[in-house]
Coordinates of C-alpha atoms in Angstrom, one line a residue:
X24 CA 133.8 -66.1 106.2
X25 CA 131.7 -65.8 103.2
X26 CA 132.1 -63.4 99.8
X27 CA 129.9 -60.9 100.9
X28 CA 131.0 -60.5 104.3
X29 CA 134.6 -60.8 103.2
X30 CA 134.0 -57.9 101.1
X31 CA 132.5 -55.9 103.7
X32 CA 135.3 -56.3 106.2
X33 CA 137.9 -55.3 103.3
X34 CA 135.7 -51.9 102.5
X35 CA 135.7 -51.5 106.4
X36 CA 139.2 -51.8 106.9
X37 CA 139.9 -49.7 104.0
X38 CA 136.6 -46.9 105.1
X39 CA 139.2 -47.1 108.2
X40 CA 142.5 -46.1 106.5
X41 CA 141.5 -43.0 104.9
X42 CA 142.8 -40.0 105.8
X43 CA 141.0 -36.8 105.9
X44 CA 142.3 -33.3 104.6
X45 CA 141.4 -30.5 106.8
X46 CA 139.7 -27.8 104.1
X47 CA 138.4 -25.1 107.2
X48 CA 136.4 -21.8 105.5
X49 CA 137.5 -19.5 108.1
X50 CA 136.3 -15.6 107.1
X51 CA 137.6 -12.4 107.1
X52 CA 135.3 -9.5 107.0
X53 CA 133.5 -6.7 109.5
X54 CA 132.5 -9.7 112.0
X55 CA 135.9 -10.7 112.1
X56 CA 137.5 -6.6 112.2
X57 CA 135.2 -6.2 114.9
X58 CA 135.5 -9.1 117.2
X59 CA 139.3 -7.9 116.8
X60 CA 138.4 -4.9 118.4
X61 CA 136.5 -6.0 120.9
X62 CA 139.5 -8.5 121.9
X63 CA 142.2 -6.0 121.7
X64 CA 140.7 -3.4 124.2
X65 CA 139.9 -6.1 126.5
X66 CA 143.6 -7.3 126.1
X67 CA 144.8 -3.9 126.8
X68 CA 142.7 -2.9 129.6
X69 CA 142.9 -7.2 131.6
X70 CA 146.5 -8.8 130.4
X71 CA 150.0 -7.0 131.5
X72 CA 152.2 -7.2 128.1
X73 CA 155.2 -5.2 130.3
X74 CA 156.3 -8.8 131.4
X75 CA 157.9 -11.2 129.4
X76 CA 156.7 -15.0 129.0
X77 CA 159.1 -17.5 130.5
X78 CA 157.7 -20.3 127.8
X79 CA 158.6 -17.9 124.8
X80 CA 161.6 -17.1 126.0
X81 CA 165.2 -18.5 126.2
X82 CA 165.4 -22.2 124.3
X83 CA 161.7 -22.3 125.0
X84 CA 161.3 -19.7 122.1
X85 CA 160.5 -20.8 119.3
X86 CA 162.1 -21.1 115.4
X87 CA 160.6 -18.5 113.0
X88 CA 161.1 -21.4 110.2
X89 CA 160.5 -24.2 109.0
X90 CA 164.1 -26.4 107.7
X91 CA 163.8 -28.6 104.6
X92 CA 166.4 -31.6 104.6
X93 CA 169.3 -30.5 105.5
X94 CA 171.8 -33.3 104.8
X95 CA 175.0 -34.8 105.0
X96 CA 175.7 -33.6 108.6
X97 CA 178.6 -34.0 110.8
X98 CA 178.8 -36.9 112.9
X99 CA 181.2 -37.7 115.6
X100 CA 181.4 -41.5 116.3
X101 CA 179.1 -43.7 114.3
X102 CA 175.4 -44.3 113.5
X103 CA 174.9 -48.4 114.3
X104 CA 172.4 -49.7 111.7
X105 CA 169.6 -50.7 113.8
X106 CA 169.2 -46.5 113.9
X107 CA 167.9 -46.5 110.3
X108 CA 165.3 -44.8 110.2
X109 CA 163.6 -41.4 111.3
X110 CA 163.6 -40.6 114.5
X111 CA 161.4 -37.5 115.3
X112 CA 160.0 -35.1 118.2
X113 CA 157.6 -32.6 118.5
X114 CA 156.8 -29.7 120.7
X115 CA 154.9 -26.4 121.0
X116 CA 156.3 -23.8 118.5
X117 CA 153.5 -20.6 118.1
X118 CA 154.0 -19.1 114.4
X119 CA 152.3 -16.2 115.1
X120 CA 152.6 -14.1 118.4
X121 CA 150.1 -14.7 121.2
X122 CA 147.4 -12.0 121.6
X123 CA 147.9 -12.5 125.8
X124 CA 148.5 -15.3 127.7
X125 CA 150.7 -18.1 126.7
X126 CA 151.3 -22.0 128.7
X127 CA 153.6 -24.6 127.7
X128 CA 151.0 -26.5 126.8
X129 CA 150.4 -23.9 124.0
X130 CA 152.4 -23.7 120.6
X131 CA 151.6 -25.4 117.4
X132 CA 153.0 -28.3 117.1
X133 CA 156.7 -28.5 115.0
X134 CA 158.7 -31.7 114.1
X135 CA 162.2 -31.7 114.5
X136 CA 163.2 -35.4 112.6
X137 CA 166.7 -36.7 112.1
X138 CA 166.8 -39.1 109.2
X139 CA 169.7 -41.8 109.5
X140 CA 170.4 -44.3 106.9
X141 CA 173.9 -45.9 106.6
X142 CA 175.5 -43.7 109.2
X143 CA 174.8 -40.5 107.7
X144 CA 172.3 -37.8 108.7
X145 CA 169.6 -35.6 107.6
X146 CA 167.6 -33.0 109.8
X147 CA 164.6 -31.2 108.8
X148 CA 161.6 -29.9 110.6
X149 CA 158.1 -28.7 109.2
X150 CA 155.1 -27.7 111.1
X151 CA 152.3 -30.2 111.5
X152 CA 150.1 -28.7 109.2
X153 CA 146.5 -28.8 111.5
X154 CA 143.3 -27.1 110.6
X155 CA 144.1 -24.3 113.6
X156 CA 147.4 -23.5 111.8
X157 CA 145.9 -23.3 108.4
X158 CA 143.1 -20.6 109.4
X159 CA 145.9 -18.5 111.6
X160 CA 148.2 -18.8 108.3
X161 CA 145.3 -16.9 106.3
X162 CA 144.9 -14.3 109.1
X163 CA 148.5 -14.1 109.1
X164 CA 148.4 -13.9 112.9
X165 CA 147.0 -15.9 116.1
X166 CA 143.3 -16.2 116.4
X167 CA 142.3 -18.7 118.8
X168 CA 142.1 -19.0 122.6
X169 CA 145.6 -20.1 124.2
X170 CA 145.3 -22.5 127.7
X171 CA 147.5 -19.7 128.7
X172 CA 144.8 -17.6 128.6
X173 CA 142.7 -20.0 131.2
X174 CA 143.0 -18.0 134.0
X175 CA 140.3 -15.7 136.2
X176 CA 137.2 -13.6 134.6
X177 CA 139.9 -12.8 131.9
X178 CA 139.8 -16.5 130.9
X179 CA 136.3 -16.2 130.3
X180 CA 136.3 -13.5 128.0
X181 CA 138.9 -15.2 125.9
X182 CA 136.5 -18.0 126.0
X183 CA 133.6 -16.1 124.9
X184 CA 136.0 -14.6 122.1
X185 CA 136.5 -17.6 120.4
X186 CA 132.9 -19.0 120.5
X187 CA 131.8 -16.1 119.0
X188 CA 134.3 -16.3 116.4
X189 CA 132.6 -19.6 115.7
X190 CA 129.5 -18.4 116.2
X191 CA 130.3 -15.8 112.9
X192 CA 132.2 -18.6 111.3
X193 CA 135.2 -15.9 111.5
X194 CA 136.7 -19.6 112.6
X195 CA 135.7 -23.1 111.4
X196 CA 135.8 -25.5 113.9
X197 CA 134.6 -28.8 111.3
X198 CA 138.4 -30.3 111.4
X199 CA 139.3 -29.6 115.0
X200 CA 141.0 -26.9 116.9
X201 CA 144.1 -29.3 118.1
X202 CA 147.8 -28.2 117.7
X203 CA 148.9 -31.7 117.7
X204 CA 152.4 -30.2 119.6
X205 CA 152.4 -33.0 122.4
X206 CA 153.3 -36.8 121.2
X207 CA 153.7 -39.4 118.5
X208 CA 152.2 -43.2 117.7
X209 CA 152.8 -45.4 114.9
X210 CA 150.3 -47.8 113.7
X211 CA 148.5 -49.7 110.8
X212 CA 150.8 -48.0 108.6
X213 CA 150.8 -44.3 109.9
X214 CA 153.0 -42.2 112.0
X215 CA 150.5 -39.9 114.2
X216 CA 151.2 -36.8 115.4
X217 CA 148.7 -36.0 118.5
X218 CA 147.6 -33.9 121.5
X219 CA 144.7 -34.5 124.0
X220 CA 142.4 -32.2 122.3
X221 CA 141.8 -33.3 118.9
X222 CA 141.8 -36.2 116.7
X223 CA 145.2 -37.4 115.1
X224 CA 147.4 -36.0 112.2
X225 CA 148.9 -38.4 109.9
X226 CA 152.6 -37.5 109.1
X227 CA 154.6 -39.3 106.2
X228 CA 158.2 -39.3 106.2
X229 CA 159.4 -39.1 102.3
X230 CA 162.7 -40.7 101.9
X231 CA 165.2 -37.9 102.5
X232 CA 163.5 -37.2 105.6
X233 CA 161.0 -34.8 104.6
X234 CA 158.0 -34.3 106.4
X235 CA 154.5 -34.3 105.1
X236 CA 150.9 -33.8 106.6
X237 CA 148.6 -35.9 104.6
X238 CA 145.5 -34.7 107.6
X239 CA 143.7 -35.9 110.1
X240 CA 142.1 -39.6 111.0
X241 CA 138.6 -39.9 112.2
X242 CA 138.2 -43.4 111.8
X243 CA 135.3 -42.7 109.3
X244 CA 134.1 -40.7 111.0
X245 CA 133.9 -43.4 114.1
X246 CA 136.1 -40.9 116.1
X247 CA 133.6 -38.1 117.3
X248 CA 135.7 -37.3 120.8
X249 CA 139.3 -36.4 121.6
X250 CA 142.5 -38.9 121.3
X251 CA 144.7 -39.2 123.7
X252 CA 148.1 -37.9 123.4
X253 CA 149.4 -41.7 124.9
X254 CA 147.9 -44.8 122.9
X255 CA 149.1 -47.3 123.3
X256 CA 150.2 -50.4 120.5
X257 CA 150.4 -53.8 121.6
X258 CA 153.7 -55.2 120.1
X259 CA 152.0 -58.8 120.0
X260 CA 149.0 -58.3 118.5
X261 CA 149.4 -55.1 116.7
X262 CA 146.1 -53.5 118.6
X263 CA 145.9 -50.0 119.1
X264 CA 144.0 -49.0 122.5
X265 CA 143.4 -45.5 123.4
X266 CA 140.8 -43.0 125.0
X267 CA 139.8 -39.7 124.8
X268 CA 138.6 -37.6 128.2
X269 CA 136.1 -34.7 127.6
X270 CA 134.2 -31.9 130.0
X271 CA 130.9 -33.5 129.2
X272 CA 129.4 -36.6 130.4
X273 CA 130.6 -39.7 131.1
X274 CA 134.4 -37.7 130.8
X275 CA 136.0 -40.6 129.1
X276 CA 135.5 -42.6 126.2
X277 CA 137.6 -46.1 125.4
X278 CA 138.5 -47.3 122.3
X279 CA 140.0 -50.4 120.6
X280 CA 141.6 -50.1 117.1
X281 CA 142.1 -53.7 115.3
X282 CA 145.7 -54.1 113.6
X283 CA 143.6 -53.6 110.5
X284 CA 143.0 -50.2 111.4
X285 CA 139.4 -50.3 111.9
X286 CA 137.9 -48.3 115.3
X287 CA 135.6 -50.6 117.0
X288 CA 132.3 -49.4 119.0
X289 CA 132.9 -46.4 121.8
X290 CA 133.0 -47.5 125.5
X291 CA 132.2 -45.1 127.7
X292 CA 133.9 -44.7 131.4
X293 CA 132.3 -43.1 133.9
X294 CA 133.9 -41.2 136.3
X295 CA 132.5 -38.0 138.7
X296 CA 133.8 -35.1 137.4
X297 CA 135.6 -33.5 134.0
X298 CA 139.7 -34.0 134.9
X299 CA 142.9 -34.1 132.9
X300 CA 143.7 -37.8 132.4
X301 CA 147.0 -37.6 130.4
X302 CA 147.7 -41.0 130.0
X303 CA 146.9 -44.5 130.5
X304 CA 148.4 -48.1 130.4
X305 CA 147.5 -51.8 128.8
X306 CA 148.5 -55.0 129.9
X307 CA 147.8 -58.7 128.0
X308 CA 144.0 -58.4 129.3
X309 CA 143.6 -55.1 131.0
X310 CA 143.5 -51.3 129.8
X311 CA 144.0 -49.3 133.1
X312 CA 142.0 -45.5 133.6
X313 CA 143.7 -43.0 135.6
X314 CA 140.8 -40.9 137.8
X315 CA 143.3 -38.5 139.1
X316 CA 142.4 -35.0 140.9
X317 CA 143.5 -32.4 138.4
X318 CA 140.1 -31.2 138.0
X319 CA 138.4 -29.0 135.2
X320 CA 137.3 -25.7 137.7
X321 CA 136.0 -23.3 135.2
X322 CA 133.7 -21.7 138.4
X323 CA 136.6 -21.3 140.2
X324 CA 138.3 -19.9 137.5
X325 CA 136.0 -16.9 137.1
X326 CA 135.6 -16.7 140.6
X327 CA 139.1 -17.5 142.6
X328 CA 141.1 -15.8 139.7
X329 CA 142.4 -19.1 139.1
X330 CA 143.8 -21.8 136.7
X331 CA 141.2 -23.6 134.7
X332 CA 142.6 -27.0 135.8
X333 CA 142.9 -27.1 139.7
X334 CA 144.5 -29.9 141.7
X335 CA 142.5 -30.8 144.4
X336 CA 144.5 -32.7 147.4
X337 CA 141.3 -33.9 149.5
X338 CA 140.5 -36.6 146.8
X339 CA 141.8 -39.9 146.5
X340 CA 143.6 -41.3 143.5
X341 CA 141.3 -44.1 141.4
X342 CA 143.0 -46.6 139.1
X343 CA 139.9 -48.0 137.1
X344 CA 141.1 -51.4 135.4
X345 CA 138.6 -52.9 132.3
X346 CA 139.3 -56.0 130.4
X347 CA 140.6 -54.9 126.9
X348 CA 137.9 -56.0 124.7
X349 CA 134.7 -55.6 127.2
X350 CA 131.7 -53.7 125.2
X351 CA 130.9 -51.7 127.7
X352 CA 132.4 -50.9 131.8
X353 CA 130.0 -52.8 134.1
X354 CA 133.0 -55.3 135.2
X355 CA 135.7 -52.3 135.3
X356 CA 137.1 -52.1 139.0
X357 CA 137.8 -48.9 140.7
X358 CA 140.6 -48.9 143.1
X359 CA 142.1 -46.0 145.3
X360 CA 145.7 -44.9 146.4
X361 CA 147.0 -41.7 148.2
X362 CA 146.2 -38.4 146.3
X363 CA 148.5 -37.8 143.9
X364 CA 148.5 -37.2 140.0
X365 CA 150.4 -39.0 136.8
X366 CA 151.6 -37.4 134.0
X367 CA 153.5 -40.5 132.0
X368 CA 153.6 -44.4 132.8
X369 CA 156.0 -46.7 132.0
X370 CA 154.5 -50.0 131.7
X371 CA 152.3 -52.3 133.1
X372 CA 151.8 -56.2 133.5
X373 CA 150.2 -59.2 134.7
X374 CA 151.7 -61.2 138.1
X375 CA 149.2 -63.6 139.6
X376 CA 146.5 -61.7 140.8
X377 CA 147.6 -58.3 140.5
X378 CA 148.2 -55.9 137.8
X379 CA 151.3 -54.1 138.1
X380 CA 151.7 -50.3 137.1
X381 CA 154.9 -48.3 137.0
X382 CA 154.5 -44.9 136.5
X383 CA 155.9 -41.1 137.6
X384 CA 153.9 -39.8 140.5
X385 CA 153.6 -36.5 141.6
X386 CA 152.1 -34.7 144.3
X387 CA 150.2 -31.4 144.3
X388 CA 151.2 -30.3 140.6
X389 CA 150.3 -26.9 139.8
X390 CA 150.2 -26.6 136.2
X391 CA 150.0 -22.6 136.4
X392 CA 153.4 -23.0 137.2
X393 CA 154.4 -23.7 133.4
X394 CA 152.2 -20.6 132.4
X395 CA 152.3 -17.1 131.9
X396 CA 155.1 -14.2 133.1
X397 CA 159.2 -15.1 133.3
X398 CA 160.6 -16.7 136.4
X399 CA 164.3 -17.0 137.7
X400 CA 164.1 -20.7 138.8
X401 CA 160.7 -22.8 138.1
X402 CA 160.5 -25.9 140.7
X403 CA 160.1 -29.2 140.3
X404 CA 156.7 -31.0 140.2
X405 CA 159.0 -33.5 142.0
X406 CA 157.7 -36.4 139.9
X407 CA 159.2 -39.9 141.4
X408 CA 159.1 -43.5 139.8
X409 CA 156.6 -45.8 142.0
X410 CA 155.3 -49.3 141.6
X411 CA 151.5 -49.8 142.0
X412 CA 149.9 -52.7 142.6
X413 CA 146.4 -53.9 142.1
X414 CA 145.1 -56.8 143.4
X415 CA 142.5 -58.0 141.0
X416 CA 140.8 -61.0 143.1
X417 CA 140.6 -59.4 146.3
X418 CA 140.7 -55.5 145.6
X419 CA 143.7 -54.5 147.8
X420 CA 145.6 -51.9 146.3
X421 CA 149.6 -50.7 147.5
X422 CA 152.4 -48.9 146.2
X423 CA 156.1 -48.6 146.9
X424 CA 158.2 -45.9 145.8
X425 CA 161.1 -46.4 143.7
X426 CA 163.0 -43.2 143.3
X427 CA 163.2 -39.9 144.6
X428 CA 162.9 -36.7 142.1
X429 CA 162.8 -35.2 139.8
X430 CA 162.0 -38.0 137.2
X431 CA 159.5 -38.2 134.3
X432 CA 159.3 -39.2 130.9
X433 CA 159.8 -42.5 131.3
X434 CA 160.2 -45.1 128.2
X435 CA 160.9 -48.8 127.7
X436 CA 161.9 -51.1 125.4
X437 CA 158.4 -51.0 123.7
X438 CA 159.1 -55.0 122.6
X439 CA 157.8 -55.2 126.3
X440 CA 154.4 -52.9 126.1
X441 CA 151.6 -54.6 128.5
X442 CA 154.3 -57.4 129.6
X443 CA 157.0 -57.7 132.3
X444 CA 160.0 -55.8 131.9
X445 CA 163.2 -54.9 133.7
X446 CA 164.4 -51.7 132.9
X447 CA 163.1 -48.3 132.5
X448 CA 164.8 -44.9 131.4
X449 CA 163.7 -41.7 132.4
X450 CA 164.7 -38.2 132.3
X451 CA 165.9 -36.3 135.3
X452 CA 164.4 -32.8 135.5
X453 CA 165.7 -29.3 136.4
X454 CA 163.0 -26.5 136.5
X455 CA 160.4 -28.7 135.6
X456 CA 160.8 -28.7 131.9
X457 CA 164.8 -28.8 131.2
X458 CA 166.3 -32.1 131.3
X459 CA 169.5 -32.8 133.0
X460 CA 170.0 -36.4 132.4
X461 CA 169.1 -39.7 131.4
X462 CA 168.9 -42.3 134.3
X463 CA 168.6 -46.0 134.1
X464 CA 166.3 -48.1 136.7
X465 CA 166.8 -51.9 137.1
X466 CA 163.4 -52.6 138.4
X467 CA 164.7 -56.7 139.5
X468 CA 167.1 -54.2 142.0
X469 CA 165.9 -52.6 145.3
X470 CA 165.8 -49.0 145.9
X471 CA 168.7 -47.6 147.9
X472 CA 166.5 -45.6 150.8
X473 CA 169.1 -44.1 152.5
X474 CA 170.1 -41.7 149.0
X475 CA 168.5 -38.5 149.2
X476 CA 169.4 -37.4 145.6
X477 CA 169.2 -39.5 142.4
X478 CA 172.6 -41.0 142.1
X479 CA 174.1 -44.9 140.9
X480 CA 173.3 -47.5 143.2
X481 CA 170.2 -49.6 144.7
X482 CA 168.1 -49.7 141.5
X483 CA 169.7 -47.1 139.9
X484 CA 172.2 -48.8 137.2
X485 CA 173.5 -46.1 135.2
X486 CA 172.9 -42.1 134.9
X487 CA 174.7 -39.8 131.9
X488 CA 174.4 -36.7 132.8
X489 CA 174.5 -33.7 129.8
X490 CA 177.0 -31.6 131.6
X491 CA 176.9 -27.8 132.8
X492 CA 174.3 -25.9 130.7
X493 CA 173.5 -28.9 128.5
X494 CA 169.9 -29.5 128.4
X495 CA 168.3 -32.4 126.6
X496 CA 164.7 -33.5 126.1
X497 CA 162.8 -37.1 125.8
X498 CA 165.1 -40.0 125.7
X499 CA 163.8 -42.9 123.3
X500 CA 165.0 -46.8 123.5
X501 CA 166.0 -48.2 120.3
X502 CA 166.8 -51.9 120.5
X503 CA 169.8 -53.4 118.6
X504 CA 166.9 -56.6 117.8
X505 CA 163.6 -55.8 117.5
X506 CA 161.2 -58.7 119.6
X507 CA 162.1 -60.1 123.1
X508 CA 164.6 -62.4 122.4
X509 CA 167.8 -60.5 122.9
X510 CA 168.6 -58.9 126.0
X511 CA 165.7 -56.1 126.9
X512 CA 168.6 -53.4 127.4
X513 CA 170.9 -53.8 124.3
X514 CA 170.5 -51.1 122.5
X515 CA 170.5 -47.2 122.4
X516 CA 168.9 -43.8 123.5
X517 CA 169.1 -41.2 121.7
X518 CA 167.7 -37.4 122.6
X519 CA 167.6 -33.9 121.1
X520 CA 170.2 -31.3 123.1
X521 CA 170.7 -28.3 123.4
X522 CA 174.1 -26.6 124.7
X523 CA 172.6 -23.0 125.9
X524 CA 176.8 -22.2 126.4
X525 CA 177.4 -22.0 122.6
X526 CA 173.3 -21.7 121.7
X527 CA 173.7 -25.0 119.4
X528 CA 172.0 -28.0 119.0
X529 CA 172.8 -32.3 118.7
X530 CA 171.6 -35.4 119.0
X531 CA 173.2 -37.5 121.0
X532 CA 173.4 -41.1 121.2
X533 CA 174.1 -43.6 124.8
X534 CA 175.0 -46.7 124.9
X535 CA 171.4 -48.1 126.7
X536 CA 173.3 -51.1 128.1
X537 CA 176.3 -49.0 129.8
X538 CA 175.0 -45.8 130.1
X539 CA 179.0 -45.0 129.5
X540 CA 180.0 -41.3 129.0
X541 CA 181.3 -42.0 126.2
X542 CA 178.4 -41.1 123.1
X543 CA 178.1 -43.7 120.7
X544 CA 177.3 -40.4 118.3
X545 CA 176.9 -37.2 118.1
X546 CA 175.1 -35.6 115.4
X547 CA 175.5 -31.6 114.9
X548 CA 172.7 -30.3 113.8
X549 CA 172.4 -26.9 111.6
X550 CA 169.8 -25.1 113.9
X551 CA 168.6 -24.5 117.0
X552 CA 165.9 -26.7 118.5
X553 CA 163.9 -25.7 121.0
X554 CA 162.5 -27.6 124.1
X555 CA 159.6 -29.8 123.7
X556 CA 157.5 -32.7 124.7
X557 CA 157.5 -36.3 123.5
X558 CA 159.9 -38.0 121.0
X559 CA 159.8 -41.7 118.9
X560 CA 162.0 -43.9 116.6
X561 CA 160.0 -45.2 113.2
X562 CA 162.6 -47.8 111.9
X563 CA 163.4 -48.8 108.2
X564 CA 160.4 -51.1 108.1
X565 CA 157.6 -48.9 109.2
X566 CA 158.8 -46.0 107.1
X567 CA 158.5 -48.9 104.5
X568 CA 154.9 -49.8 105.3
X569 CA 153.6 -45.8 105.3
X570 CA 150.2 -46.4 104.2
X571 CA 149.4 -43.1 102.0

């Protein structure tokens, strides 16, 4: 490579690293008093505020504050060293009361963080500090449209509310209107903090454990569509691949992001119509597209009195599978399976001919189910662990089902991203969003068919189960080795809990290996911690390569 195009690439890479600080303008004035009005009446005459929201209620609720370091705290057991680090999880957490309707899926986003070095402890948790957050900060209370409020001619109004609050620059849109409540990836340097809707928010843990937003990464300005909240890094190149799915033609967009950092050219997947693709999957050669019929319906919303998202069980499921580095989708293959929709994957690989997929399938979800008024008992989405299988020479596609539910968030030992792996951990779920347990699948073991409720035996190699009124949330695999060349299980899981007998919080720690009873640790933690979505480790090194 020569000077000049040396330099180049370095002022690229570096273009790529910078991070952008939301500055939004929004305004307060007689456009905004008014559109107030206007919102309030038609509140008061379409939405029942008599009944109470199940998602703001109970451990759902959320913390009115923020909690600087808080250290030195009590730890029963011990803290092995390969748990240096932070480990962190986010989740919806609405500062300001909704004006109406209010979904899971809804909440700003807060970090709860443990910081372990040496066996001691620190817990904090801060707000991610996004562009929406700022505005509703100088309003001093909640401005813009909630997914809760998605539903029938009502959600239309709400609609209309906010775009003419933009239209009146009452609210800036410039930086984004994501929450960035839903998930967490660390690469080139950065911890992310992401949901499906916006771009990411770069995070830097200081070294007690503190929390800062630095803002929001557009790539230079490369990044002109949504992120996913599931990228995915390839532990042997140190690739980021990810996507972003819109309601505008061609609904998806692919992207590759070098271990430099650097975004490379947009490639756009086409699929029929607008739906919620949640996740996706990589292998060594293959990024895989989930075409899944939880469909955008905002015509049926207005007219059925419906969700905005609407599952709809005549279509088939398509797996679309790309080679990683293609330029543009004319050699992607399109595959079909059984209706049914995904919410998380595990892992995927490479075996001969076929590209192997295991993920959490569900059939008919319902995601109005997590939104809106208080219920006694939510059901399950009765999400179960499958194999898929794609047959890349002659097209055939199968699948084989390896559990029966309620299981989701699954996680591996990420070493093993896009290769073959054994073992896979997932939650087991009680009213869709409480987790019971933590249950361990040996993938080189058959299921047992003849059990009717998840339980040891067949694949099933260990459970730990929280105990009576104990409810935990993601569990995340921390190796005792970094790399492949130990053994893929040794090493530990370790989740937020919640004991809603006493109303306080832990983290606990499992032995991955045994699954024993017996914690490695637990850590008591100051405050309560609400439930929430995703969780992830950043070890000693990455927390020593933060690129600020």
């Amino acid at each position: 490579m020569g000077e000049a195009a040396a330099a180049t690439a370095v002022e690229d890479i570096q273009k790529g690293t910078a991070v952008v600080v939301p500055a939004p303008r929004p305004s307060k004035g007689v456009a905004s008093w008014a559109v107030d009005l206007l919102e309030r009446l038609v509140v008061r005459l379409g939405h029942d505020k008599a009944k109470s929201l199940h998602w703001l209620s109970g451990n759902f609720a959320p913390v009115r504050d923020e909690t600087p370091p808080a250290a030195g705290l009590p730890v029963r057991g011990h803290l092995p060293e390969c748990l240096n680090g932070e480990f962190v999880r986010v989740g919806p957490n609405p500062k300001f009361v909704p004006v109406a309707g209010y979904h899971w899926f809804d909440g700003d986003g807060m970090i709860h963080a443990l910081r372990i070095k040496d066996g001691k402890a620190t817990y904090v948790s801060r707000y991610v500090k996004t562009s929406r957050l700022k505005q509703e900060e100088y309003f001093g209370g909640a401005k813009f449209m909630k997914i809760g409020d998605l539903k029938g001619f009502f959600g239309l109004f709400m609609v209309q509310m906010q775009e003419l609050r933009k239209k009146l620059k009452v609210l800036d849109a410039t930086y984004g209107i994501g929450t960035a409540n839903t998930a967490f990836i660390y690469h080139h340097g950065k911890l992310m903090a992401l949901s499906e809707a916006d771009k990411p928010y770069v995070v830097k843990v200081l070294e007690d454990g503190d929390l800062q937003t630095l803002g929001l990464l557009d790539y230079d300005k490369r990044l002109k569509h949504s992120f996913t909240a599931h990228p995915k890094v390839d532990p042997f190149t140190d690739e980021m691949f990810t996507f972003g799915y819109s309601h505008e033609p061609p609904y998806c967009t692919y992207r590759v992001i070098t271990k430099d950092g650097v975004m490379l050219d947009p490639v756009p997947i086409t699929i029929p119509e607008s739906v919620m693709m949640h996740d996706f999957a990589i292998t060594e050669n293959y990024s895989i597209f989930m075409d899944l019929p939880l469909m955008f319906r905002p015509k049926e919303m207005v007219k059925n009195g419906e969700f905005i998202y609407k599952f709809d069980p005549t279509k088939k499921a398509r797996f679309g599978i790309l080679q990683r580095y293609e330029k543009d989708e004319k050699s992607i293959r399109w595959f079909e399976l059984p209706n049914c929709f995904i919410f998380h994957n595990a892992n995927a690989w490479e075996e001969g001919d076929e590209v192997v997929l295991i993920t959490c399938r569900v059939e008919n979800p319902d995601l109005d189910k997590v939104n809106g008024q208080q219920n006694e008992k939510l059901e399950n989405f009765g999400n179960e662990l499958y194999e898929m299988r794609f047959n890349m020479k002659t097209g055939a596609a199968s699948q084989k089902q390896l559990s029966v539910s309620a299981v989701d968030f699954p996680r591996i030992n990420e070493s093993y991203t896009g290769r073959k792996q054994r073992y896979v951990y997932c939650t087991i779920l009680d009213s869709i969003a409480k987790v019971t347990s933590v249950i361990k699948f040996d993938l080189h073991a058959e299921p047992d068919s003849s059990k009717k409720q998840l339980e040891v035996g067949g694949n099933v190699s260990g459970i730990y189960d929280l105990g009576p009124g104990r409810f935990g949330s993601e569990a995340v695999f921390i190796p005792k080795v970094p790399g492949v060349t130990g053994e893929e299980d040794d090493g530990y899981l370790i989740l937020f809990v919640h004991d809603e007998n006493t109303g306080n919080s832990e983290v606990n720690v499992i032995d991955a290996k045994t699954m024993s009873a017996d914690l490695v640790a637990v850590v008591e933690l100051p405050n309560r911690v609400p439930y929430g979505f995703h969780a992830f480790f950043v070890n000693e090194e990455q927390l020593g390569l933060q690129d600020v």
